[in-house]
Amino acid sequence: MEKLVIIPTYNEKENIEAIIAAVSDLDTGFHILIIDDGSPDGTSTIVKSLFPKYPGQLFLEERKGKLGLGTAYIHGFKWALARGYRFIFEMDADFSHNPADLDRLYAACIAGADVAVGSRYVKTGAVENWPANRILLSKGASLYTRMITWMPIQDPTAGFVCYKKEVLEAINLEGIHFTGYAFQIEMKFASWKLGFNIVEVPITFKDRKLGASKMNKGIVKEGILGVLRLKWESMFKNYRSKVTNTNQVTPIYPQDVAMEGK
């Protein structure tokens, strides 16, 4: 139980079985936690049907209603820490992140990174199949974030990340406020403020082929105003958790965990 990939979902029935298979096919022992926010398209039902195919490897947490990307990941982080995973990954369900790159993020952490970020905007990183206005918005958001926060990360909004457990243990997860894509900025900012080593690994990000994008005006607004709030609050806020040792937990065995969410 070393590596866990957390995949939040909302209406991903077109992608979910294929993304689970792609991660499972990697010969390096990734477990998968799907966190579904009550998808009306039956995403969670598909995941449950796959439990017999991936015993002890595939898990599901179901939540009632669309509660936001950030709260889904916080839920997953706590789930992972309680079960002793050492490396915890974030990844989208729509194949915009190449599952094969999970091994590269893991290798970066093994080599000394505390946080490995799959980055579109470092040398040899790239974006495919995005319209020009979407690329301009994304790059503009990254530049804006760096200017306001001084955080030396080229792709602060990236959602393809590996955290060592020590990072998530050290961060006060209850103090992470944002629920949309600004959550990604806040988590990296908290990690940086606490002195952890963040390494960017170049990836090629591909726009989804199936399903609908979750981007909307509210998410963009949260990103713009959220970065200003983040910088202001950082002058008074300590992101460090008061409890940093989660090693003493009650053992939970795979066959028990597999029943969760059924």
Coordinates of C-alpha atoms in Angstrom, one line a residue:
M1 CA 0.0 0.0 0.0
E2 CA 2.6 2.5 -1.2
K3 CA 1.0 4.4 -4.1
L4 CA -2.6 5.7 -4.3
V5 CA -4.0 7.6 -7.3
I6 CA -7.0 9.8 -6.4
I7 CA -9.4 10.4 -9.2
P8 CA -12.4 12.7 -8.5
T9 CA -15.4 12.2 -10.8
Y10 CA -18.6 13.8 -11.9
N11 CA -20.3 12.5 -14.9
E12 CA -17.4 10.5 -16.3
K13 CA -19.1 7.3 -17.5
E14 CA -17.4 7.6 -20.9
N15 CA -13.9 7.6 -19.4
I16 CA -14.0 5.9 -16.0
E17 CA -13.6 2.2 -17.0
A18 CA -10.8 3.0 -19.5
I19 CA -8.8 5.2 -17.0
I20 CA -9.0 2.6 -14.3
A21 CA -7.8 0.0 -16.7
A22 CA -4.9 2.2 -17.9
V23 CA -3.7 2.9 -14.4
S24 CA -4.1 -0.8 -13.4
D25 CA -2.1 -1.9 -16.4
L26 CA 1.0 -0.1 -15.1
D27 CA 3.2 -2.8 -13.7
T28 CA 4.2 -0.7 -10.7
G29 CA 1.4 -1.3 -8.2
F30 CA -0.8 1.7 -8.1
H31 CA -4.0 1.6 -6.1
I32 CA -6.9 3.7 -7.3
L33 CA -9.5 5.7 -5.3
I34 CA -12.4 7.1 -7.2
I35 CA -14.3 9.9 -5.4
D36 CA -17.6 10.4 -7.0
D37 CA -19.9 13.4 -6.3
G38 CA -23.2 11.7 -7.0
S39 CA -22.8 11.6 -10.8
P40 CA -26.3 11.3 -12.3
D41 CA -24.8 9.5 -15.3
G42 CA -24.0 6.4 -13.2
T43 CA -20.2 6.7 -12.9
S44 CA -20.2 5.2 -9.5
T45 CA -22.3 2.2 -10.6
I46 CA -19.6 1.4 -13.3
V47 CA -16.9 1.6 -10.7
K48 CA -18.7 -0.8 -8.4
S49 CA -19.1 -3.3 -11.2
L50 CA -15.3 -3.3 -11.6
F51 CA -14.5 -4.3 -8.0
P52 CA -14.3 -8.0 -8.8
K53 CA -11.9 -7.3 -11.6
Y54 CA -9.5 -5.2 -9.4
P55 CA -9.8 -6.7 -5.9
G56 CA -7.8 -4.8 -3.3
Q57 CA -6.7 -2.3 -5.9
L58 CA -9.8 -0.2 -6.7
F59 CA -11.8 1.7 -4.1
L60 CA -14.7 4.1 -4.2
E61 CA -15.9 6.9 -2.0
E62 CA -19.4 8.3 -2.9
R63 CA -20.5 11.8 -1.8
K64 CA -23.9 13.3 -2.1
G65 CA -23.9 16.2 -4.5
K66 CA -21.3 18.1 -6.4
L67 CA -19.1 19.4 -3.6
G68 CA -16.1 20.6 -5.5
L69 CA -12.7 19.4 -6.7
G70 CA -10.9 20.6 -3.6
T71 CA -13.0 18.9 -1.0
A72 CA -12.8 15.7 -3.0
Y73 CA -9.1 15.7 -2.9
I74 CA -9.0 16.6 0.8
H75 CA -11.3 13.7 1.4
G76 CA -9.0 11.5 -0.6
F77 CA -5.9 12.7 1.2
K78 CA -7.3 11.9 4.6
W79 CA -8.5 8.5 3.3
A80 CA -4.9 7.8 2.0
L81 CA -3.1 8.9 5.2
A82 CA -5.4 6.9 7.4
R83 CA -4.4 3.8 5.4
G84 CA -0.7 4.4 5.4
Y85 CA 0.0 5.2 1.7
R86 CA 3.4 6.8 1.2
F87 CA 2.8 8.5 -2.2
I88 CA -0.5 10.1 -3.1
F89 CA -1.3 11.2 -6.6
E90 CA -3.9 13.5 -8.1
M91 CA -5.1 12.8 -11.6
D92 CA -8.1 13.7 -13.9
A93 CA -10.4 11.0 -15.2
D94 CA -10.5 12.2 -18.8
F95 CA -7.1 11.2 -20.1
S96 CA -5.8 14.8 -20.2
H97 CA -3.1 13.3 -18.0
N98 CA -1.3 10.3 -19.4
P99 CA -1.4 7.5 -16.9
A100 CA 2.1 6.4 -18.0
D101 CA 3.4 9.6 -16.5
L102 CA 2.5 8.5 -13.0
D103 CA 5.7 6.5 -13.0
R104 CA 7.7 9.6 -13.9
L105 CA 6.1 11.6 -11.0
Y106 CA 6.8 8.7 -8.7
A107 CA 10.5 8.6 -9.9
A108 CA 10.9 12.3 -9.2
C109 CA 9.7 11.8 -5.6
I110 CA 12.0 8.8 -5.2
A111 CA 14.8 11.0 -6.4
G112 CA 14.2 13.6 -3.8
A113 CA 11.2 15.7 -4.6
D114 CA 8.6 16.1 -1.9
V115 CA 6.0 17.2 -4.4
A116 CA 6.2 16.3 -8.1
V117 CA 4.1 18.4 -10.5
G118 CA 3.2 17.3 -14.0
S119 CA 3.9 20.5 -15.7
R120 CA 2.8 21.8 -19.1
Y121 CA 4.9 24.9 -19.0
V122 CA 8.5 23.8 -18.3
K123 CA 10.9 22.9 -21.1
T124 CA 9.5 20.0 -23.2
G125 CA 6.1 20.3 -21.6
A126 CA 3.2 20.8 -24.0
V127 CA -0.5 21.2 -24.4
E128 CA -2.4 19.5 -27.3
N129 CA -5.8 20.1 -28.8
W130 CA -6.6 23.2 -26.7
P131 CA -8.0 26.3 -28.5
A132 CA -5.7 29.3 -28.5
N133 CA -7.9 31.3 -26.0
R134 CA -7.8 28.4 -23.5
I135 CA -4.0 28.2 -23.7
L136 CA -3.8 32.0 -23.3
L137 CA -6.1 31.8 -20.2
S138 CA -4.1 29.0 -18.6
K139 CA -0.7 30.6 -19.3
G140 CA -2.0 34.0 -18.1
A141 CA -3.3 32.4 -14.9
S142 CA 0.1 30.8 -14.3
L143 CA 2.0 34.1 -14.8
Y144 CA -0.5 36.0 -12.7
T145 CA -0.1 33.5 -9.9
R146 CA 3.7 33.7 -9.9
M147 CA 3.6 37.5 -9.9
I148 CA 1.3 37.7 -6.9
T149 CA 2.6 34.8 -4.8
W150 CA 6.3 34.8 -5.9
M151 CA 5.9 31.0 -5.9
P152 CA 8.6 29.7 -8.3
I153 CA 6.4 27.2 -10.1
Q154 CA 5.8 27.4 -13.8
D155 CA 2.4 25.5 -13.8
P156 CA 0.8 26.3 -10.4
T157 CA -2.7 25.3 -11.6
A158 CA -1.6 21.8 -12.7
G159 CA -3.8 19.0 -11.5
F160 CA -1.4 16.1 -12.1
V161 CA 0.6 15.8 -8.9
C162 CA 2.4 13.4 -6.5
Y163 CA 2.7 14.2 -2.8
K164 CA 4.8 12.4 -0.4
K165 CA 2.7 11.6 2.7
E166 CA 5.0 13.8 4.9
V167 CA 3.8 16.8 2.9
L168 CA 0.1 16.0 3.4
E169 CA 0.7 15.2 7.1
A170 CA 2.4 18.6 7.6
I171 CA -0.3 20.7 5.9
N172 CA -3.3 21.7 7.9
L173 CA -5.8 20.3 5.4
E174 CA -8.7 22.0 7.2
G175 CA -7.1 25.3 6.4
I176 CA -7.3 24.7 2.6
H177 CA -10.3 26.8 1.6
F178 CA -10.6 26.7 -2.2
T179 CA -12.8 24.1 -3.9
G180 CA -12.3 24.8 -7.6
Y181 CA -9.0 24.8 -9.6
A182 CA -7.6 27.5 -7.2
F183 CA -7.3 24.5 -4.8
Q184 CA -4.4 23.3 -6.9
I185 CA -2.6 26.7 -6.4
E186 CA -3.3 26.7 -2.6
M187 CA -1.9 23.2 -2.1
K188 CA 1.3 24.0 -4.0
F189 CA 1.5 27.3 -2.1
A190 CA 1.1 25.6 1.2
S191 CA 3.8 23.0 0.3
W192 CA 6.2 25.8 -0.8
K193 CA 5.6 27.9 2.3
L194 CA 6.4 24.9 4.5
G195 CA 9.7 24.5 2.8
F196 CA 9.1 21.3 0.8
N197 CA 11.0 20.6 -2.4
I198 CA 8.7 21.0 -5.4
V199 CA 9.9 19.6 -8.7
E200 CA 8.1 20.1 -12.1
V201 CA 8.1 17.1 -14.4
P202 CA 7.4 18.0 -18.1
I203 CA 4.2 16.4 -19.5
T204 CA 2.0 16.7 -22.5
F205 CA -1.5 17.7 -21.5
K206 CA -4.2 16.5 -24.0
D207 CA -7.7 17.9 -24.0
R208 CA -10.4 15.4 -23.2
K209 CA -12.0 13.6 -26.1
L210 CA -15.1 12.3 -24.2
G211 CA -17.3 14.0 -21.7
A212 CA -17.7 17.7 -20.8
S213 CA -15.2 20.1 -19.4
K214 CA -15.9 21.3 -15.8
M215 CA -14.4 24.7 -16.5
N216 CA -16.8 27.6 -15.9
K217 CA -16.8 31.4 -15.1
G218 CA -17.0 30.7 -11.4
I219 CA -13.8 28.7 -11.5
V220 CA -12.0 31.5 -13.3
K221 CA -13.3 34.1 -10.9
E222 CA -12.2 32.0 -7.9
G223 CA -8.7 31.7 -9.5
I224 CA -8.3 35.5 -10.0
L225 CA -9.7 36.6 -6.6
G226 CA -8.4 33.5 -4.8
V227 CA -4.7 34.3 -5.6
L228 CA -5.1 37.8 -4.1
R229 CA -6.7 36.3 -1.0
L230 CA -4.0 33.7 -0.8
K231 CA -1.3 36.2 -0.8
W232 CA -3.0 38.4 1.8
E233 CA -3.8 35.6 4.2
S234 CA -0.3 34.2 3.9
M235 CA 0.9 37.1 5.9
F236 CA -1.1 35.9 8.9
K237 CA -1.7 32.2 8.3
N238 CA 0.3 29.2 9.2
Y239 CA -0.3 26.2 7.0
R240 CA 1.4 23.7 9.3
S241 CA -0.8 21.0 10.9
K242 CA -0.7 20.7 14.6
V243 CA -0.7 16.9 14.2
T244 CA 1.9 15.7 11.8
N245 CA 2.2 12.0 12.8
T246 CA -0.5 9.8 11.3
N247 CA 1.5 6.6 11.5
Q248 CA -0.6 5.3 14.4
V249 CA -3.8 4.2 12.7
T250 CA -6.1 1.2 13.0
P251 CA -5.1 -1.3 10.2
I252 CA -7.7 -1.5 7.4
Y253 CA -7.4 -4.4 5.1
P254 CA -8.1 -4.3 1.3
Q255 CA -11.1 -6.6 1.5
D256 CA -12.7 -4.3 4.0
V257 CA -11.9 -1.2 2.1
A258 CA -13.4 -2.6 -1.1
M259 CA -16.8 -2.7 0.5
E260 CA -16.7 1.0 1.2
G261 CA -19.0 3.0 -1.1
K262 CA -21.1 -0.1 -2.0

